[in-house]
PDB file of C-alpha atoms in Angstrom:
ATOM      1  CA  MET A   5     -29.215   6.754 -38.532  1.00 48.00           C
ATOM      2  CA  ASP A   6     -25.775   7.586 -37.101  1.00 64.00           C
ATOM      3  CA  GLN A   7     -23.619   9.798 -39.349  1.00 73.00           C
ATOM      4  CA  ARG A   8     -20.947   7.101 -39.553  1.00 77.00           C
ATOM      5  CA  ALA A   9     -23.354   4.516 -40.939  1.00 81.00           C
ATOM      6  CA  ALA A  10     -24.920   7.110 -43.255  1.00 85.00           C
ATOM      7  CA  LEU A  11     -21.499   8.106 -44.602  1.00 85.00           C
ATOM      8  CA  LEU A  12     -20.573   4.529 -45.465  1.00 87.00           C
ATOM      9  CA  ARG A  13     -23.890   3.916 -47.216  1.00 90.00           C
ATOM     10  CA  THR A  14     -23.579   7.189 -49.151  1.00 90.00           C
ATOM     11  CA  LEU A  15     -20.034   6.387 -50.299  1.00 89.00           C
ATOM     12  CA  ARG A  16     -21.082   2.928 -51.469  1.00 90.00           C
ATOM     13  CA  ARG A  17     -24.029   4.274 -53.448  1.00 92.00           C
ATOM     14  CA  GLU A  18     -21.962   7.094 -54.983  1.00 90.00           C
ATOM     15  CA  HIS A  19     -19.642   4.433 -56.369  1.00 90.00           C
ATOM     16  CA  GLY A  20     -22.607   2.524 -57.821  1.00 92.00           C
ATOM     17  CA  LEU A  21     -22.064  -0.605 -55.764  1.00 92.00           C
ATOM     18  CA  THR A  22     -24.503  -2.944 -54.097  1.00 92.00           C
ATOM     19  CA  GLN A  23     -23.702  -4.334 -50.672  1.00 92.00           C
ATOM     20  CA  GLN A  24     -22.867  -7.668 -52.301  1.00 92.00           C
ATOM     21  CA  GLN A  25     -20.448  -6.052 -54.770  1.00 92.00           C
ATOM     22  CA  LEU A  26     -18.655  -4.025 -52.108  1.00 92.00           C
ATOM     23  CA  SER A  27     -18.508  -7.069 -49.877  1.00 91.00           C
ATOM     24  CA  GLU A  28     -16.758  -9.087 -52.581  1.00 91.00           C
ATOM     25  CA  ARG A  29     -14.310  -6.311 -53.428  1.00 91.00           C
ATOM     26  CA  ALA A  30     -13.358  -5.648 -49.816  1.00 89.00           C
ATOM     27  CA  GLY A  31     -13.294  -9.221 -48.570  1.00 88.00           C
ATOM     28  CA  VAL A  32     -15.805  -8.252 -45.887  1.00 86.00           C
ATOM     29  CA  SER A  33     -18.923 -10.319 -45.282  1.00 86.00           C
ATOM     30  CA  VAL A  34     -22.264  -8.920 -46.419  1.00 88.00           C
ATOM     31  CA  ARG A  35     -23.530  -9.446 -42.882  1.00 86.00           C
ATOM     32  CA  THR A  36     -20.799  -7.206 -41.473  1.00 86.00           C
ATOM     33  CA  LEU A  37     -21.368  -4.543 -44.124  1.00 89.00           C
ATOM     34  CA  ARG A  38     -25.109  -4.505 -43.464  1.00 89.00           C
ATOM     35  CA  ALA A  39     -24.488  -4.202 -39.723  1.00 85.00           C
ATOM     36  CA  LEU A  40     -22.142  -1.257 -40.312  1.00 86.00           C
ATOM     37  CA  GLU A  41     -24.688   0.528 -42.482  1.00 86.00           C
ATOM     38  CA  ARG A  42     -27.371  -0.027 -39.851  1.00 85.00           C
ATOM     39  CA  ASP A  43     -25.048   1.311 -37.129  1.00 77.00           C
ATOM     40  CA  GLU A  44     -25.179  -2.023 -35.297  1.00 73.00           C
ATOM     41  CA  VAL A  45     -21.382  -2.258 -34.991  1.00 69.00           C
ATOM     42  CA  ARG A  46     -20.108   0.457 -32.705  1.00 62.00           C
ATOM     43  CA  GLU A  47     -16.404  -0.419 -32.804  1.00 63.00           C
ATOM     44  CA  PRO A  48     -15.433  -2.176 -36.057  1.00 70.00           C
ATOM     45  CA  HIS A  49     -11.910  -3.441 -36.579  1.00 70.00           C
ATOM     46  CA  LEU A  50      -9.709  -0.820 -38.188  1.00 67.00           C
ATOM     47  CA  ALA A  51      -8.637  -3.409 -40.778  1.00 72.00           C
ATOM     48  CA  THR A  52     -12.292  -3.774 -41.847  1.00 80.00           C
ATOM     49  CA  LEU A  53     -12.663  -0.033 -42.415  1.00 81.00           C
ATOM     50  CA  GLU A  54      -9.374   0.123 -44.315  1.00 81.00           C
ATOM     51  CA  SER A  55     -10.487  -2.739 -46.573  1.00 85.00           C
ATOM     52  CA  LEU A  56     -13.733  -0.946 -47.365  1.00 89.00           C
ATOM     53  CA  ALA A  57     -11.904   2.311 -48.082  1.00 87.00           C
ATOM     54  CA  THR A  58      -9.514   0.497 -50.435  1.00 89.00           C
ATOM     55  CA  ALA A  59     -12.358  -1.308 -52.209  1.00 91.00           C
ATOM     56  CA  LEU A  60     -14.106   2.035 -52.749  1.00 91.00           C
ATOM     57  CA  ALA A  61     -10.851   3.518 -54.114  1.00 90.00           C
ATOM     58  CA  LEU A  62     -11.389   6.549 -51.894  1.00 86.00           C
ATOM     59  CA  PRO A  63      -9.055   9.510 -52.329  1.00 85.00           C
ATOM     60  CA  ARG A  64      -6.963  10.397 -49.291  1.00 77.00           C
ATOM     61  CA  GLY A  65      -9.386  12.987 -47.910  1.00 76.00           C
ATOM     62  CA  GLU A  66     -12.471  10.745 -48.095  1.00 81.00           C
ATOM     63  CA  ARG A  67     -10.522   7.774 -46.745  1.00 80.00           C
ATOM     64  CA  ALA A  68      -9.398   9.789 -43.722  1.00 74.00           C
ATOM     65  CA  ARG A  69     -12.948  11.041 -43.214  1.00 76.00           C
ATOM     66  CA  LEU A  70     -14.355   7.496 -43.176  1.00 78.00           C
ATOM     67  CA  LEU A  71     -11.755   6.255 -40.698  1.00 74.00           C
ATOM     68  CA  ARG A  72     -12.055   9.362 -38.536  1.00 69.00           C
ATOM     69  CA  THR A  73     -15.812   8.963 -38.037  1.00 70.00           C
ATOM     70  CA  TRP A  74     -15.248   5.678 -36.200  1.00 64.00           C
ATOM     71  CA  ALA A  75     -11.998   6.752 -34.556  1.00 57.00           C
ATOM     72  CA  GLN A  76     -14.030   9.128 -32.381  1.00 53.00           C
ATOM     73  CA  VAL A  77     -14.849   6.047 -30.294  1.00 54.00           C
ATOM     74  CA  PRO A  78     -11.559   4.660 -28.904  1.00 57.00           C
ATOM     75  CA  MET A  79     -10.806   1.183 -30.167  1.00 62.00           C
ATOM     76  CA  ALA A  80     -10.224  -1.550 -27.599  1.00 69.00           C
ATOM     77  CA  PRO A  81      -6.630  -2.794 -27.144  1.00 75.00           C
ATOM     78  CA  PHE A  82      -7.409  -6.161 -28.728  1.00 74.00           C
ATOM     79  CA  GLU A  83      -8.702  -4.440 -31.871  1.00 70.00           C
ATOM     80  CA  ARG A  84      -5.670  -2.138 -32.051  1.00 71.00           C
ATOM     81  CA  LEU A  85      -3.388  -5.119 -31.604  1.00 74.00           C
ATOM     82  CA  PHE A  86      -4.503  -6.894 -34.790  1.00 70.00           C
ATOM     83  CA  ALA A  87      -5.502  -3.850 -36.861  1.00 64.00           C
ATOM     84  CA  ARG A  88      -2.302  -3.509 -38.907  1.00 64.00           C
ATOM     85  CA  THR A  89      -2.280  -4.967 -42.404  1.00 61.00           C
ATOM     86  CA  GLY A  90       0.792  -6.465 -44.051  1.00 66.00           C
ATOM     87  CA  VAL A  91       2.406  -7.261 -40.693  1.00 70.00           C
ATOM     88  CA  THR A  92       2.729 -10.728 -39.174  1.00 79.00           C
ATOM     89  CA  ASP A  93       1.021 -11.578 -35.894  1.00 77.00           C
ATOM     90  CA  ASP A  94       4.448 -12.078 -34.313  1.00 80.00           C
ATOM     91  CA  GLU A  95       5.550  -8.573 -35.281  1.00 81.00           C
ATOM     92  CA  GLN A  96       2.273  -7.009 -34.183  1.00 79.00           C
ATOM     93  CA  VAL A  97       2.313  -8.699 -30.783  1.00 81.00           C
ATOM     94  CA  SER A  98       5.986  -7.902 -30.158  1.00 81.00           C
ATOM     95  CA  ARG A  99       5.444  -4.238 -31.048  1.00 78.00           C
ATOM     96  CA  PHE A 100       2.235  -4.055 -29.029  1.00 78.00           C
ATOM     97  CA  LEU A 101       3.886  -5.469 -25.901  1.00 76.00           C
ATOM     98  CA  ALA A 102       6.865  -3.148 -26.250  1.00 74.00           C
ATOM     99  CA  GLU A 103       5.050   0.069 -27.147  1.00 71.00           C
ATOM    100  CA  GLU A 104       1.333   0.005 -26.371  1.00 71.00           C
ATOM    101  CA  TYR A 105       0.256  -2.671 -23.900  1.00 75.00           C
ATOM    102  CA  GLY A 106      -1.037  -1.120 -20.694  1.00 78.00           C
ATOM    103  CA  LYS A 107      -0.432   2.499 -21.727  1.00 78.00           C
ATOM    104  CA  ASP A 108      -3.968   3.560 -20.777  1.00 85.00           C
ATOM    105  CA  ILE A 109      -4.369   1.502 -17.575  1.00 91.00           C
ATOM    106  CA  ARG A 110      -2.607   0.536 -14.356  1.00 92.00           C
ATOM    107  CA  TYR A 111      -3.167  -2.684 -12.449  1.00 94.00           C
ATOM    108  CA  THR A 112      -3.377  -1.485  -8.854  1.00 95.00           C
ATOM    109  CA  HIS A 113      -4.225  -4.770  -7.103  1.00 97.00           C
ATOM    110  CA  VAL A 114      -3.733  -8.294  -8.460  1.00 96.00           C
ATOM    111  CA  SER A 115      -4.118 -11.715  -6.901  1.00 97.00           C
ATOM    112  CA  SER A 116      -3.743 -15.065  -8.605  1.00 97.00           C
ATOM    113  CA  ARG A 117      -3.938 -18.678  -7.508  1.00 97.00           C
ATOM    114  CA  ALA A 118      -2.535 -21.337  -9.831  1.00 97.00           C
ATOM    115  CA  ARG A 119      -3.110 -25.064  -9.556  1.00 97.00           C
ATOM    116  CA  ILE A 120      -0.448 -27.482 -10.774  1.00 96.00           C
ATOM    117  CA  SER A 121      -1.770 -30.970 -11.413  1.00 96.00           C
ATOM    118  CA  ALA A 122      -0.147 -34.272 -10.515  1.00 95.00           C
ATOM    119  CA  SER A 123       1.001 -34.438 -14.149  1.00 95.00           C
ATOM    120  CA  ARG A 124       3.086 -31.306 -13.427  1.00 95.00           C
ATOM    121  CA  ARG A 125       1.119 -28.950 -15.658  1.00 94.00           C
ATOM    122  CA  MET A 126      -0.676 -25.748 -14.729  1.00 94.00           C
ATOM    123  CA  VAL A 127      -4.331 -26.549 -15.350  1.00 95.00           C
ATOM    124  CA  GLU A 128      -6.097 -23.642 -13.637  1.00 97.00           C
ATOM    125  CA  CYS A 129      -5.337 -20.119 -12.543  1.00 97.00           C
ATOM    126  CA  ARG A 130      -7.850 -17.816 -10.884  1.00 97.00           C
ATOM    127  CA  TYR A 131      -7.312 -14.052 -11.166  1.00 97.00           C
ATOM    128  CA  HIS A 132      -8.706 -11.010  -9.400  1.00 98.00           C
ATOM    129  CA  ALA A 133      -7.603  -7.550 -10.524  1.00 97.00           C
ATOM    130  CA  VAL A 134      -8.414  -3.899  -9.925  1.00 97.00           C
ATOM    131  CA  ILE A 135      -7.618  -1.807 -13.002  1.00 96.00           C
ATOM    132  CA  LEU A 136      -7.291   2.002 -12.948  1.00 94.00           C
ATOM    133  CA  ALA A 137      -7.953   4.058 -16.081  1.00 91.00           C
ATOM    134  CA  LEU A 138      -5.205   6.570 -16.888  1.00 90.00           C
ATOM    135  CA  GLU A 139      -7.234   8.377 -19.544  1.00 85.00           C
ATOM    136  CA  ASP A 140     -10.861   8.849 -20.600  1.00 81.00           C
ATOM    137  CA  GLY A 141     -12.733   6.251 -22.628  1.00 81.00           C
ATOM    138  CA  VAL A 142     -10.822   3.104 -21.648  1.00 87.00           C
ATOM    139  CA  ARG A 143     -12.992   0.235 -22.879  1.00 86.00           C
ATOM    140  CA  GLY A 144     -10.952  -2.812 -21.945  1.00 89.00           C
ATOM    141  CA  THR A 145      -7.616  -4.550 -21.917  1.00 91.00           C
ATOM    142  CA  CYS A 146      -5.869  -7.664 -23.198  1.00 90.00           C
ATOM    143  CA  LEU A 147      -5.059 -10.851 -21.337  1.00 92.00           C
ATOM    144  CA  ILE A 148      -1.746 -12.208 -22.656  1.00 90.00           C
ATOM    145  CA  ASN A 149      -1.491 -15.848 -21.584  1.00 91.00           C
ATOM    146  CA  ALA A 150       1.623 -17.949 -22.237  1.00 88.00           C
ATOM    147  CA  ALA A 151       1.037 -21.654 -22.857  1.00 87.00           C
ATOM    148  CA  ASP A 152       2.598 -24.622 -24.574  1.00 87.00           C
ATOM    149  CA  PRO A 153       1.845 -24.322 -28.332  1.00 87.00           C
ATOM    150  CA  LEU A 154       0.402 -27.854 -28.217  1.00 86.00           C
ATOM    151  CA  VAL A 155      -2.464 -26.737 -25.987  1.00 89.00           C
ATOM    152  CA  LEU A 156      -3.108 -23.163 -27.207  1.00 89.00           C
ATOM    153  CA  PRO A 157      -6.376 -24.039 -29.018  1.00 91.00           C
ATOM    154  CA  ARG A 158      -7.757 -25.536 -25.795  1.00 93.00           C
ATOM    155  CA  VAL A 159      -6.924 -22.716 -23.384  1.00 94.00           C
ATOM    156  CA  GLN A 160     -10.206 -21.272 -22.136  1.00 94.00           C
ATOM    157  CA  LEU A 161     -11.550 -18.524 -19.878  1.00 94.00           C
ATOM    158  CA  SER A 162     -14.345 -19.242 -17.406  1.00 94.00           C
ATOM    159  CA  ASP A 163     -16.062 -17.554 -14.459  1.00 94.00           C
ATOM    160  CA  VAL A 164     -15.559 -14.129 -16.058  1.00 95.00           C
ATOM    161  CA  HIS A 165     -16.935 -11.221 -14.016  1.00 95.00           C
ATOM    162  CA  GLY A 166     -16.670  -7.458 -14.456  1.00 94.00           C
ATOM    163  CA  CYS A 167     -15.858  -7.764 -18.164  1.00 93.00           C
ATOM    164  CA  THR A 168     -16.716  -9.793 -21.247  1.00 91.00           C
ATOM    165  CA  VAL A 169     -14.480 -11.731 -23.615  1.00 90.00           C
ATOM    166  CA  ALA A 170     -14.441  -9.613 -26.774  1.00 84.00           C
ATOM    167  CA  GLY A 171     -11.960 -11.577 -28.864  1.00 85.00           C
ATOM    168  CA  ARG A 172      -9.361 -14.320 -28.952  1.00 89.00           C
ATOM    169  CA  ARG A 173      -6.228 -14.919 -31.017  1.00 88.00           C
ATOM    170  CA  GLU A 174      -3.563 -17.616 -30.845  1.00 88.00           C
ATOM    171  CA  VAL A 175       0.069 -16.893 -31.717  1.00 87.00           C
ATOM    172  CA  PRO A 176       1.694 -20.364 -31.758  1.00 88.00           C
ATOM    173  CA  THR A 177       5.173 -19.147 -32.702  1.00 86.00           C
ATOM    174  CA  LEU A 178       5.269 -17.055 -29.524  1.00 87.00           C
ATOM    175  CA  GLY A 179       3.413 -19.580 -27.365  1.00 89.00           C
ATOM    176  CA  LEU A 180       0.673 -17.054 -26.579  1.00 90.00           C
ATOM    177  CA  VAL A 181      -3.103 -16.932 -26.583  1.00 91.00           C
ATOM    178  CA  ILE A 182      -4.511 -13.404 -26.323  1.00 91.00           C
ATOM    179  CA  PHE A 183      -8.000 -12.556 -25.111  1.00 92.00           C
ATOM    180  CA  GLY A 184      -9.678  -9.191 -25.522  1.00 89.00           C
ATOM    181  CA  LEU A 185     -11.482  -8.195 -22.316  1.00 92.00           C
ATOM    182  CA  GLN A 186     -14.102  -5.444 -22.534  1.00 89.00           C
ATOM    183  CA  PHE A 187     -15.296  -3.642 -19.430  1.00 91.00           C
ATOM    184  CA  ALA A 188     -18.988  -3.300 -18.634  1.00 85.00           C
ATOM    185  CA  ARG A 189     -18.747   0.388 -19.624  1.00 85.00           C
ATOM    186  CA  PRO A 190     -15.994   2.785 -20.739  1.00 84.00           C
ATOM    187  CA  LEU A 191     -13.914   4.109 -17.858  1.00 87.00           C
ATOM    188  CA  GLN A 192     -13.034   7.743 -17.367  1.00 87.00           C
ATOM    189  CA  GLU A 193      -9.641   8.812 -16.051  1.00 89.00           C
ATOM    190  CA  GLY A 194      -9.345   7.890 -12.368  1.00 93.00           C
ATOM    191  CA  GLU A 195     -12.120   5.277 -12.450  1.00 93.00           C
ATOM    192  CA  SER A 196     -11.448   1.615 -11.727  1.00 95.00           C
ATOM    193  CA  ALA A 197     -12.827  -1.706 -12.932  1.00 95.00           C
ATOM    194  CA  VAL A 198     -12.780  -4.895 -10.854  1.00 97.00           C
ATOM    195  CA  ILE A 199     -12.498  -8.081 -12.905  1.00 97.00           C
ATOM    196  CA  ASP A 200     -12.274 -11.784 -12.120  1.00 97.00           C
ATOM    197  CA  TYR A 201     -11.632 -14.716 -14.430  1.00 97.00           C
ATOM    198  CA  THR A 202     -10.189 -18.214 -14.487  1.00 97.00           C
ATOM    199  CA  VAL A 203      -7.782 -19.554 -17.102  1.00 96.00           C
ATOM    200  CA  LEU A 204      -8.203 -23.275 -17.798  1.00 96.00           C
ATOM    201  CA  GLU A 205      -5.605 -25.395 -19.605  1.00 94.00           C
ATOM    202  CA  PRO A 206      -5.767 -29.113 -20.529  1.00 91.00           C
ATOM    203  CA  ASP A 207      -3.947 -31.695 -18.431  1.00 91.00           C
ATOM    204  CA  ASP A 208      -3.157 -34.252 -21.118  1.00 88.00           C
ATOM    205  CA  ALA A 209      -0.564 -32.473 -23.299  1.00 84.00           C
ATOM    206  CA  GLY A 210       2.278 -30.002 -23.190  1.00 83.00           C
ATOM    207  CA  GLU A 211       5.484 -29.600 -21.203  1.00 89.00           C
ATOM    208  CA  PRO A 212       5.584 -29.525 -17.383  1.00 92.00           C
ATOM    209  CA  SER A 213       5.281 -26.101 -15.754  1.00 93.00           C
ATOM    210  CA  HIS A 214       8.332 -24.664 -14.026  1.00 93.00           C
ATOM    211  CA  ARG A 215       7.342 -21.171 -12.890  1.00 91.00           C
ATOM    212  CA  VAL A 216       4.494 -18.780 -12.139  1.00 93.00           C
ATOM    213  CA  LEU A 217       5.226 -15.052 -12.391  1.00 92.00           C
ATOM    214  CA  ARG A 218       2.828 -12.120 -12.090  1.00 92.00           C
ATOM    215  CA  GLY A 219       3.423  -8.406 -12.291  1.00 88.00           C
ATOM    216  CA  SER A 220       3.089  -5.141 -14.170  1.00 86.00           C
ATOM    217  CA  ARG A 221       5.301  -2.691 -15.993  1.00 83.00           C
ATOM    218  CA  ARG A 222       3.859   0.170 -13.902  1.00 86.00           C
ATOM    219  CA  GLY A 223       4.044  -1.414 -10.467  1.00 88.00           C
ATOM    220  CA  MET A 224       1.117  -2.113  -8.159  1.00 94.00           C
ATOM    221  CA  ALA A 225      -0.209  -1.241  -4.730  1.00 95.00           C
ATOM    222  CA  SER A 226      -0.485  -4.945  -3.889  1.00 97.00           C
ATOM    223  CA  LEU A 227       0.239  -8.322  -5.436  1.00 97.00           C
ATOM    224  CA  ALA A 228      -0.593 -11.811  -4.151  1.00 97.00           C
ATOM    225  CA  VAL A 229       0.618 -14.982  -5.872  1.00 97.00           C
ATOM    226  CA  SER A 230      -0.352 -18.485  -4.734  1.00 96.00           C
ATOM    227  CA  VAL A 231       0.613 -21.808  -6.270  1.00 96.00           C
ATOM    228  CA  GLU A 232      -1.101 -25.044  -5.245  1.00 96.00           C
ATOM    229  CA  PHE A 233       0.617 -28.350  -6.099  1.00 96.00           C
ATOM    230  CA  GLU A 234      -1.167 -31.685  -6.286  1.00 95.00           C
ATOM    231  CA  ALA A 235       2.298 -33.280  -6.337  1.00 93.00           C
ATOM    232  CA  PRO A 236       4.893 -30.864  -4.853  1.00 90.00           C
ATOM    233  CA  PRO A 237       8.201 -30.294  -6.666  1.00 92.00           C
ATOM    234  CA  ALA A 238      11.618 -31.298  -5.359  1.00 91.00           C
ATOM    235  CA  ARG A 239      12.887 -27.711  -5.030  1.00 91.00           C
ATOM    236  CA  LEU A 240      11.131 -24.346  -5.085  1.00 93.00           C
ATOM    237  CA  TRP A 241      12.298 -20.751  -4.755  1.00 92.00           C
ATOM    238  CA  GLN A 242      10.972 -17.207  -4.998  1.00 93.00           C
ATOM    239  CA  VAL A 243      12.010 -15.221  -8.068  1.00 92.00           C
ATOM    240  CA  THR A 244      11.836 -11.667  -9.371  1.00 92.00           C
ATOM    241  CA  ALA A 245      12.143 -10.698 -13.039  1.00 89.00           C
ATOM    242  CA  THR A 246      12.943  -7.113 -14.042  1.00 83.00           C
ATOM    243  CA  ALA A 247      14.325  -5.705 -17.284  1.00 72.00           C
ATOM    244  CA  GLY A 248      14.511  -9.184 -18.778  1.00 69.00           C
ATOM    245  CA  ARG A 249      16.595 -10.601 -15.903  1.00 79.00           C
ATOM    246  CA  GLU A 250      15.347 -13.233 -13.481  1.00 81.00           C
ATOM    247  CA  GLU A 251      16.963 -13.601 -10.064  1.00 86.00           C
ATOM    248  CA  VAL A 252      16.364 -15.694  -6.978  1.00 85.00           C
ATOM    249  CA  THR A 253      14.991 -13.498  -4.180  1.00 83.00           C
ATOM    250  CA  GLY A 254      13.957 -16.172  -1.674  1.00 76.00           C
ATOM    251  CA  ALA A 255      15.590 -19.180  -0.083  1.00 73.00           C
ATOM    252  CA  VAL A 256      15.440 -22.505  -1.900  1.00 73.00           C
ATOM    253  CA  SER A 257      12.955 -24.826  -0.212  1.00 78.00           C
ATOM    254  CA  ARG A 258      12.980 -28.618  -0.290  1.00 75.00           C
ATOM    255  CA  GLU A 259       9.989 -29.026   2.005  1.00 78.00           C
ATOM    256  CA  ARG A 260       7.734 -30.240  -0.831  1.00 79.00           C
ATOM    257  CA  GLU A 261       5.033 -27.838   0.254  1.00 82.00           C
ATOM    258  CA  PRO A 262       1.592 -28.300  -1.373  1.00 90.00           C
ATOM    259  CA  LEU A 263       0.852 -24.550  -1.256  1.00 93.00           C
ATOM    260  CA  VAL A 264       3.170 -21.541  -1.486  1.00 93.00           C
ATOM    261  CA  GLN A 265       2.102 -17.920  -1.225  1.00 94.00           C
ATOM    262  CA  LEU A 266       3.641 -14.518  -1.807  1.00 94.00           C
ATOM    263  CA  ALA A 267       2.100 -11.182  -0.728  1.00 96.00           C
ATOM    264  CA  LEU A 268       3.718  -7.834  -1.572  1.00 95.00           C
ATOM    265  CA  LYS A 269       2.767  -4.182  -1.121  1.00 96.00           C
ATOM    266  CA  ASP A 270       3.983  -1.104  -3.017  1.00 94.00           C
ATOM    267  CA  VAL A 271       5.288  -3.405  -5.722  1.00 93.00           C
ATOM    268  CA  PRO A 272       7.849  -1.944  -8.173  1.00 91.00           C
ATOM    269  CA  PRO A 273       7.546  -2.674 -11.907  1.00 90.00           C
ATOM    270  CA  GLY A 274       8.505  -6.249 -12.733  1.00 90.00           C
ATOM    271  CA  SER A 275       7.266  -9.819 -12.310  1.00 92.00           C
ATOM    272  CA  TYR A 276       7.210 -11.800  -9.073  1.00 93.00           C
ATOM    273  CA  GLY A 277       6.451 -15.384  -8.146  1.00 94.00           C
ATOM    274  CA  PHE A 278       7.942 -18.840  -7.892  1.00 94.00           C
ATOM    275  CA  ALA A 279      10.082 -21.240  -9.901  1.00 93.00           C
ATOM    276  CA  TRP A 280      10.733 -24.895  -9.204  1.00 94.00           C
ATOM    277  CA  ASP A 281      12.492 -28.111 -10.226  1.00 92.00           C
ATOM    278  CA  TRP A 282      10.640 -31.385 -10.337  1.00 92.00           C
ATOM    279  CA  GLU A 283      13.780 -33.437  -9.677  1.00 87.00           C
ATOM    280  CA  GLU A 284      16.833 -32.849  -7.523  1.00 77.00           C
ATOM    281  CA  PRO A 285      19.902 -31.823  -9.570  1.00 72.00           C
ATOM    282  CA  GLY A 286      21.884 -34.824 -10.709  1.00 65.00           C
ATOM    283  CA  THR A 287      19.013 -37.296 -10.377  1.00 59.00           C
TER     284      THR A 287
END
């Protein structure tokens, strides 16, 4: 048995508790506790371990020892994101995006193709990305997808390759659904993962779409953005967003084009893509 699982079982028995009793005290399911003690859960949520440590009333040294045994395996970004206790999802996500998101990786190549339906909503977006590890032991990343709060529960991922979906959380107040993506194996510094996935959104609810932006805080070697319209908008223009500012970087088009594409190389940090109006101003 792994030393981590053995330590948890020993601590429970030293405190004279059955698995059922510890489960009830910690608010952790018996199934999860049994899996931990059998070493069947390699990367438990930090919040789960903290709940068990609190339920066992461990002194500071033993508490740190329990948490440290699992900390030797780096936790995935999605698990770190929702590991804090006593903090709202909004606060956790805002802090994560500002301080932690993407610290251990760099998107080197990204391409996306969005489809806007005749009802003016984005219903599909296909992604291809090459992700470079900036440190050892990188196990995955997070997909942060903005969507109308009305449709968040119905946003789905399909055709996932090169990774698996390891978690999902909706944050309605921020209009976000967050997916944890775990790579096929941990990456070492300098190694890359190639992933593909498709985001699907419903076509029968929510506000019309008005922009598609893609990018990275670290910059990329290449970026390709395509938007396909079933019913083209009245006006469309290329935009760039950096440091919270969005500016028009391409001429306004009124050609009602069904497909627009953008291809960039040596891309600085920021977001790039298209914005559009469905009606001419004043109509």
